[in-house]
Amino acid sequence: MTVLAPAAAVLGLTLPVIVALYFLKIRRPTRIVPALHLWPNQIRDRQANVPWQRLRPSWLLFLQLLAAAVLVAAAVQPVLPAGAALARHSIVLIDTSASMQATDVTPSRLAEAKRQANGLIDQLGPQDRMTIITVGPSPRIVAAVTGDRDALHRALNDVTANNGPADLSASLSLAAGLVRAGDDARAYLFSDGIVQPLRASFATGLPYPVDYHRIGVSGENVGLTSLTVRSSAQTRAAYLHVQNFGQQPRSVSLEWRADNRLLDVRPLTLAAGQSQDLVFPVPGDATSVTAHFSGSDVFALDDAATAVAKTPRAFRVLLVTPGNVFLEQALRLRTDLQVDVVAPAAYKPSAAYAMSLFDRFAPASLPDGPLVMIDPPIGSQLAGGSPVGIGRVRAADAGDPLLANVDLQDVHVARSQDLRVSSFGRPLISSLQTPLLLVRDEPFRQALFGFDLHESDLPLRIAFPILVQNLSEWMLPPSVPSHSFHPDEPVTIVPESGATSVNVSRPDGSRRALAGAAIATFGDTDLTGLYTVEQTVAGSIQRSWFSVNLFSDPISQLKPLDRLTLPPTRTTAVQATHPGQLEIWPWIALAALGIVTAEWLAFHRGL
Amino acid sequence: MLRRLEALALQVRRAVSGQMGGERRSRRRGQSVEFADFRNYTPGDDFRLIDWNAYARLDRFMLRLFVAEEELPLSLFLDLSGSMDWGRPNKADTARRLAGAVAYVALAALDRVRLTVFAEGPTSGGAPYRGRRAATELFARLQSFPTGGATNYEKLVWPIGRQRPGMSVLITDGLGEPGVDAALAAMQRAQQEGAVLQLLAPQELTPDWSGDARLRDAETGIEREFTATPLTQRAYLNALEQRTEGIERAAHRRGLRFARLSTDQPIDEMVQLTLRHIGLLA
């Protein structure tokens, strides 16, 4: 045992002072009593003012000396060696992701993690420093390089769980930024191990070692991992995927609601690891549908799922073509597009269309707005140079979002207009001879194909509908996307034309106002459930909805990992870890309080 | 107050025999209006007592005998030790006034009053007093005795034993050591009816001080350092209560009445209420 404040031992001088006070004698006033023998033999010095008297044995003296000795012992702050090996700079990485809400340990994984981290704080020595970083969708420093244990406790206790994933890579990077070269640092990760895969940027290693403290014991969980609403010509139906991630069979009761109206209750028994797909009808007037199952479950976040049932508002799209069934079908795959197909001879400019596609036809004047021009006639406004033979087709920028999931490996183009001299925009698909597809953002989002789709096998590839989908969503993003988002995933909201205000109501009833008439990214999607977007257009309120659900198999699996693969350590500092210190002065002070109380009682009982 | 006292009289349970005529029923036959018996005349009898009507009928001299009404010998034993010179109101002053009141009741009823004050030893209060006119002399005599000295109840045994059967009243605070039991036993042996009146000051019944003090005994002058706490107050009151109960038990055991009086009670209230209540006065 060592002491943190040896100078406080000087307070031990109070002990002889107490004894000296007992040598002092009281000047007592004389009182005449009729019969002295009736008074008990009671004498005690309360206030000494005359020296000296013989020291008498006294319980009070003993208790006062004991209390003073114990208080001095508390003042020197004795510490006991504790279990953990601490570095001078301890970095606590505390997982606040969705899976830490599991209650397989009481009261929850996060509470258990905080309890263990609080124990680590208690063991900090006077020279030690600590940083606390949360591991969530984005890392957050809640306490930076401080030895103030009260502040650390407060910061740690204020940490709350969120519904998103754990981006451990970001937290490790953030922690690495706080460690200087040569620092004696060590990280303590309190997590269940359910984290997003580490990024490759840690190949060179971390400047500190990481101790992984596993939190959680069980992966017994039944979760809803998907809910989508599909519409056909006749009906609308919801498809629900439910899975038992545990090792024990589970029976649950599944409730099916539309706009909070209970429609169906189905008992469900799932064997260990079994999943099941369920189909539920969706009423025609329903705005949203919700599946929820009741029963004892250690993880509530995936016990409910919400989907938007309302069909989004459709965009009118004009396709001017002498005939292109591929393009027409690819456009119709998007349910919120109403495609009008006209022959070039019947084309009349109209402002009613949100997007126009001209296939092998060029109008006299281009409409203001999103536009796709395919193989414009030679001599027209956007036409390129003379056709050239095309060899291999490739992406101009493989990382361009417009080419996401577009596989161009087996795509061939016979010939294309020469677009090398075109000032239309940046190339998206190219070849050795000439760019094949150009796109531009200004003045409007527009695309220019240099080749006739019929002179290519692109329409026969799966890449084609995906490319059309990407381009149409880029040009006409849905005002409010109606599909499900993950917690903390940003949602792009494109206000309606003429919208003066845009408000978003969250599942807990709180509202957020967005700047009207500007495309906004809404990031407050940490809660699961139904979000309502209200836009004021010409005095009337238009509502649209999107939902946020966990829908994450890795999180719903919930089983804590015994071992976590962590980046290697590349520190050159000497890891001079030392045992943690457990301060015991609060307990000693408590004992002193008890002794003082006993002394008070003894005094009033006349001992 | 004296007029109210004149309406009272000492109450005795049995007939008394005094030396002089009084208002008390005597065991002897004497002169009064209450007929008792006849007996034959013998020479030397007072011929004024011959019942001439009986002589006429029986032709012999018969004497009419009447109940003799005699005085009640009242002995007052008054404690004027050092412990009695204490309290507000002072116990000795109150004791003098109480003794005077009881004595006046007796004098008004033509009873004979003998006064004895005591501390370390008894001091006679002079010749017995009789009649209302003696009251003034008795009151002056009561005031003339000083207070002081330690209480010694055992020294009362001899003067009590000299008393003719009658009534004795002991006025004391009962705090002396050894206790009052020896004196009470002497009263019983001397065929004394009467009472023990324990007189205490309010400050004794409820101590009005606390804290550190040097206690000095009012009688012995012995000193002791002391710290008063709620605990010691309770212990003192218990000891006082036990002392009082001991005196009361001893008095009842000897056929005596007992009353505990506080000096803050008016004398009139002590006499009219307490002493009548215990049956000393009627």
Short mmCIF file of N, CA and C in Angstrom, two decimals, chain A residues 44-109:
data_model
loop_
_atom_site.label_atom_id
_atom_site.label_comp_id
_atom_site.label_asym_id
_atom_site.label_seq_id
_atom_site.Cartn_x
_atom_site.Cartn_y
_atom_site.Cartn_z
N ARG A 44 -17.14 15.24 33.62
CA ARG A 44 -16.56 15.20 32.28
C ARG A 44 -16.19 16.63 31.89
N ASP A 45 -15.06 16.74 31.30
CA ASP A 45 -14.60 18.07 30.90
C ASP A 45 -15.19 18.44 29.56
N ARG A 46 -15.90 19.53 29.49
CA ARG A 46 -16.44 20.00 28.22
C ARG A 46 -15.60 21.15 27.68
N GLN A 47 -15.17 21.98 28.55
CA GLN A 47 -14.45 23.15 28.09
C GLN A 47 -13.35 23.44 29.09
N ALA A 48 -12.13 23.20 28.63
CA ALA A 48 -11.01 23.36 29.55
C ALA A 48 -10.51 24.79 29.51
N ASN A 49 -10.25 25.35 30.65
CA ASN A 49 -9.74 26.71 30.66
C ASN A 49 -8.72 26.94 31.78
N VAL A 50 -8.36 25.91 32.46
CA VAL A 50 -7.35 26.07 33.50
C VAL A 50 -6.39 24.89 33.41
N PRO A 51 -5.08 25.11 33.31
CA PRO A 51 -4.15 24.00 33.38
C PRO A 51 -3.92 23.66 34.85
N TRP A 52 -3.57 22.50 35.11
CA TRP A 52 -3.55 21.21 34.52
C TRP A 52 -4.34 20.26 35.38
N GLN A 53 -4.60 19.14 34.92
CA GLN A 53 -5.23 18.13 35.76
C GLN A 53 -4.69 16.78 35.35
N ARG A 54 -4.96 15.83 36.20
CA ARG A 54 -4.51 14.47 35.93
C ARG A 54 -5.34 13.89 34.79
N LEU A 55 -4.68 13.18 33.87
CA LEU A 55 -5.40 12.58 32.74
C LEU A 55 -6.20 11.39 33.23
N ARG A 56 -7.50 11.46 33.00
CA ARG A 56 -8.37 10.36 33.43
C ARG A 56 -8.70 9.48 32.24
N PRO A 57 -8.80 8.16 32.42
CA PRO A 57 -9.22 7.30 31.31
C PRO A 57 -10.64 7.69 30.89
N SER A 58 -10.85 7.81 29.60
CA SER A 58 -12.15 8.26 29.12
C SER A 58 -12.45 7.62 27.78
N TRP A 59 -13.66 7.15 27.66
CA TRP A 59 -14.09 6.60 26.37
C TRP A 59 -14.08 7.69 25.31
N LEU A 60 -14.47 8.89 25.72
CA LEU A 60 -14.49 9.99 24.75
C LEU A 60 -13.09 10.27 24.22
N LEU A 61 -12.13 10.27 25.13
CA LEU A 61 -10.75 10.52 24.70
C LEU A 61 -10.31 9.44 23.71
N PHE A 62 -10.64 8.19 24.04
CA PHE A 62 -10.26 7.10 23.16
C PHE A 62 -10.91 7.26 21.79
N LEU A 63 -12.21 7.56 21.77
CA LEU A 63 -12.91 7.67 20.49
C LEU A 63 -12.42 8.88 19.69
N GLN A 64 -12.13 9.97 20.39
CA GLN A 64 -11.64 11.14 19.67
C GLN A 64 -10.26 10.89 19.07
N LEU A 65 -9.41 10.21 19.83
CA LEU A 65 -8.09 9.87 19.29
C LEU A 65 -8.23 8.94 18.09
N LEU A 66 -9.15 7.98 18.23
CA LEU A 66 -9.35 7.03 17.13
C LEU A 66 -9.87 7.73 15.89
N ALA A 67 -10.86 8.62 16.07
CA ALA A 67 -11.43 9.35 14.93
C ALA A 67 -10.36 10.21 14.26
N ALA A 68 -9.54 10.89 15.08
CA ALA A 68 -8.49 11.74 14.50
C ALA A 68 -7.48 10.90 13.74
N ALA A 69 -7.13 9.74 14.31
CA ALA A 69 -6.16 8.87 13.63
C ALA A 69 -6.71 8.37 12.30
N VAL A 70 -7.99 7.99 12.30
CA VAL A 70 -8.58 7.49 11.05
C VAL A 70 -8.70 8.60 10.02
N LEU A 71 -9.04 9.81 10.47
CA LEU A 71 -9.13 10.93 9.53
C LEU A 71 -7.75 11.26 8.94
N VAL A 72 -6.73 11.18 9.75
CA VAL A 72 -5.38 11.41 9.22
C VAL A 72 -5.05 10.33 8.20
N ALA A 73 -5.45 9.08 8.51
CA ALA A 73 -5.21 7.99 7.57
C ALA A 73 -5.92 8.23 6.25
N ALA A 74 -7.14 8.81 6.32
CA ALA A 74 -7.85 9.11 5.07
C ALA A 74 -7.19 10.27 4.33
N ALA A 75 -6.65 11.23 5.09
CA ALA A 75 -6.09 12.42 4.45
C ALA A 75 -4.82 12.10 3.65
N VAL A 76 -4.08 11.10 4.08
CA VAL A 76 -2.86 10.78 3.33
C VAL A 76 -3.18 9.97 2.07
N GLN A 77 -4.46 9.65 1.87
CA GLN A 77 -4.95 8.99 0.66
C GLN A 77 -4.18 7.70 0.35
N PRO A 78 -4.35 6.71 1.17
CA PRO A 78 -3.69 5.44 0.88
C PRO A 78 -4.33 4.75 -0.33
N VAL A 79 -3.53 4.07 -1.08
CA VAL A 79 -4.05 3.36 -2.25
C VAL A 79 -3.55 1.92 -2.20
N LEU A 80 -4.39 1.03 -2.74
CA LEU A 80 -4.02 -0.37 -2.84
C LEU A 80 -3.74 -0.69 -4.30
N PRO A 81 -2.84 -1.60 -4.58
CA PRO A 81 -2.64 -1.98 -5.98
C PRO A 81 -3.88 -2.66 -6.52
N ALA A 82 -4.30 -2.27 -7.72
CA ALA A 82 -5.50 -2.84 -8.33
C ALA A 82 -5.10 -3.74 -9.49
N GLY A 83 -6.13 -4.37 -10.05
CA GLY A 83 -5.87 -5.44 -11.01
C GLY A 83 -5.35 -5.00 -12.36
N ALA A 84 -5.87 -3.86 -12.87
CA ALA A 84 -5.58 -3.51 -14.25
C ALA A 84 -4.15 -2.96 -14.40
N ALA A 85 -3.55 -3.21 -15.58
CA ALA A 85 -2.24 -2.64 -15.89
C ALA A 85 -2.50 -1.37 -16.69
N LEU A 86 -2.11 -0.25 -16.14
CA LEU A 86 -2.42 1.03 -16.76
C LEU A 86 -1.17 1.64 -17.37
N ALA A 87 -1.39 2.32 -18.50
CA ALA A 87 -0.32 3.13 -19.07
C ALA A 87 -0.50 4.55 -18.54
N ARG A 88 0.43 5.41 -18.84
CA ARG A 88 0.31 6.80 -18.40
C ARG A 88 -0.88 7.48 -19.07
N HIS A 89 -1.14 7.10 -20.32
CA HIS A 89 -2.29 7.64 -21.03
C HIS A 89 -3.21 6.47 -21.41
N SER A 90 -4.32 6.40 -20.74
CA SER A 90 -5.28 5.33 -21.02
C SER A 90 -6.37 5.88 -21.93
N ILE A 91 -6.67 5.14 -22.96
CA ILE A 91 -7.71 5.55 -23.90
C ILE A 91 -8.84 4.54 -23.79
N VAL A 92 -9.97 5.00 -23.28
CA VAL A 92 -11.14 4.12 -23.14
C VAL A 92 -11.99 4.28 -24.39
N LEU A 93 -12.14 3.18 -25.11
CA LEU A 93 -13.03 3.15 -26.28
C LEU A 93 -14.28 2.42 -25.85
N ILE A 94 -15.37 3.13 -25.74
CA ILE A 94 -16.58 2.51 -25.24
C ILE A 94 -17.61 2.42 -26.36
N ASP A 95 -18.03 1.22 -26.61
CA ASP A 95 -18.94 0.94 -27.72
C ASP A 95 -20.34 1.43 -27.37
N THR A 96 -20.86 2.34 -28.18
CA THR A 96 -22.22 2.84 -27.93
C THR A 96 -23.15 2.46 -29.07
N SER A 97 -22.79 1.44 -29.82
CA SER A 97 -23.60 1.08 -30.98
C SER A 97 -24.88 0.37 -30.53
N ALA A 98 -25.69 0.06 -31.53
CA ALA A 98 -27.03 -0.48 -31.24
C ALA A 98 -26.96 -1.76 -30.43
N SER A 99 -26.03 -2.64 -30.75
CA SER A 99 -26.00 -3.94 -30.07
C SER A 99 -25.70 -3.79 -28.59
N MET A 100 -25.14 -2.66 -28.18
CA MET A 100 -24.82 -2.46 -26.76
C MET A 100 -26.08 -2.19 -25.94
N GLN A 101 -27.24 -2.08 -26.63
CA GLN A 101 -28.48 -1.93 -25.89
C GLN A 101 -29.02 -3.27 -25.41
N ALA A 102 -28.39 -4.36 -25.83
CA ALA A 102 -28.86 -5.69 -25.44
C ALA A 102 -28.82 -5.82 -23.92
N THR A 103 -29.79 -6.55 -23.41
CA THR A 103 -29.92 -6.68 -21.96
C THR A 103 -29.56 -8.08 -21.49
N ASP A 104 -28.69 -8.78 -22.22
CA ASP A 104 -28.28 -10.11 -21.76
C ASP A 104 -27.42 -10.01 -20.52
N VAL A 105 -26.82 -8.83 -20.26
CA VAL A 105 -26.22 -8.56 -18.97
C VAL A 105 -27.02 -7.42 -18.34
N THR A 106 -27.18 -7.49 -17.04
CA THR A 106 -28.04 -6.54 -16.36
C THR A 106 -27.26 -5.28 -15.98
N PRO A 107 -27.79 -4.10 -16.22
CA PRO A 107 -29.06 -3.82 -16.89
C PRO A 107 -28.92 -3.79 -18.42
N SER A 108 -27.74 -3.52 -18.92
CA SER A 108 -27.52 -3.56 -20.36
C SER A 108 -26.02 -3.68 -20.62
N ARG A 109 -25.69 -4.00 -21.83
CA ARG A 109 -24.27 -4.11 -22.18
C ARG A 109 -23.56 -2.77 -21.99
#
